[in-house]
Amino acid sequence: MLKIGCHLSSSKGYLAMGREALSIGANTFQFFTRNPRGGAAKPLDMNDIAAYNAFAAENGIGPIVAHAPYTLNPCAADESIRAFARETMADDLSRLEHTPNSFYNFHPGSHVRQGVDVGIMLISEMLNAVLKSDMTTTVLLETMAGKGSEIGASFEELRRIIDMTELGGTLGVCLDTCHVSDGGYDIIDGLDGTLEAFDKALGLSRLKAVHLNDSLNLRGSHKDRHARIGEGSIGLDAIGVIINHPCLRDKPFILETPNDIEGYAREIALIKSLYNA
Ligand code: FE
Ligand code: FE
Ligand code: ZN
């Protein structure tokens, strides 16, 4: 069954997100765990969470994807920035246990002139500090565009993070179609080859979710500018192949395209029309 949703604002709480998702034809969604620019998260409203959990169960919503603030940088050179990343992720993960069996997606980080090796070591150091073997949440490393000193534009870099993490066996990967294309992988004429490379480096069983975005830039641009579905360099035909691919068709697809809520409703309807039931 197609799992499709988009990024929603979390400002009105969980039940509001669940209702909004349902109103635009979505059966999953993504949200930032807190203000993307960082800072303390609002205290959890347990009544809202309980109401959301009942609503989601009733309406077949989920699993959902919580996205760490994009300013979180586990491999910054500055220890105080790394401490913020560690504390934020630990706090997010403990909060997420109230919506069990969710995904928690994060950007591996930017090594800021320390080099890839140091960056990968620092990322796994943070994961070793925050991952718990009894969590119901699956933590996902996001595939990145390789902008600046971003780690994770190659599947092999993600593999190295997993290998250096004690509970690496529990980590999953979220494949962002814009990022993977910007990172240099061919997902238009070479989707099979790209998924083979993913399988070889990471194992396809680690692929847990897809960020479904078109890209404003050409393959290998390392830019990370999302386009609406069918309005970028990936194009509608390739998107149709992606959502129906046997290795991908059962994953939750999350749109992170530049859209207001009506635009997302239209895009979700478009994706549904392309999906071979
Ligand atoms: Fe992201
Ligand atoms: Fe993404
Ligand atoms: Zn992006």
PDB file of C-alpha atoms and ligand atoms in Angstrom, residues 67 105 107 142 211 256, ligand 1:
ATOM      1  CA  HIS A  67      13.259  15.226  11.553  1.00  0.00           C
ATOM      2  CA  ASN A 105      15.823  11.245  10.610  1.00  0.00           C
ATOM      3  CA  HIS A 107      21.633  14.885   8.722  1.00  0.00           C
ATOM      4  CA  GLU A 142      19.760  10.892   5.604  1.00  0.00           C
ATOM      5  CA  HIS A 211      12.264  11.898   0.866  1.00  0.00           C
ATOM      6  CA  GLU A 256       9.745  18.081   1.113  1.00  0.00           C
TER       7      GLU A 256
HETATM    8 FE    FE B   1      16.640  16.485   5.766  1.00  0.00          FE
END
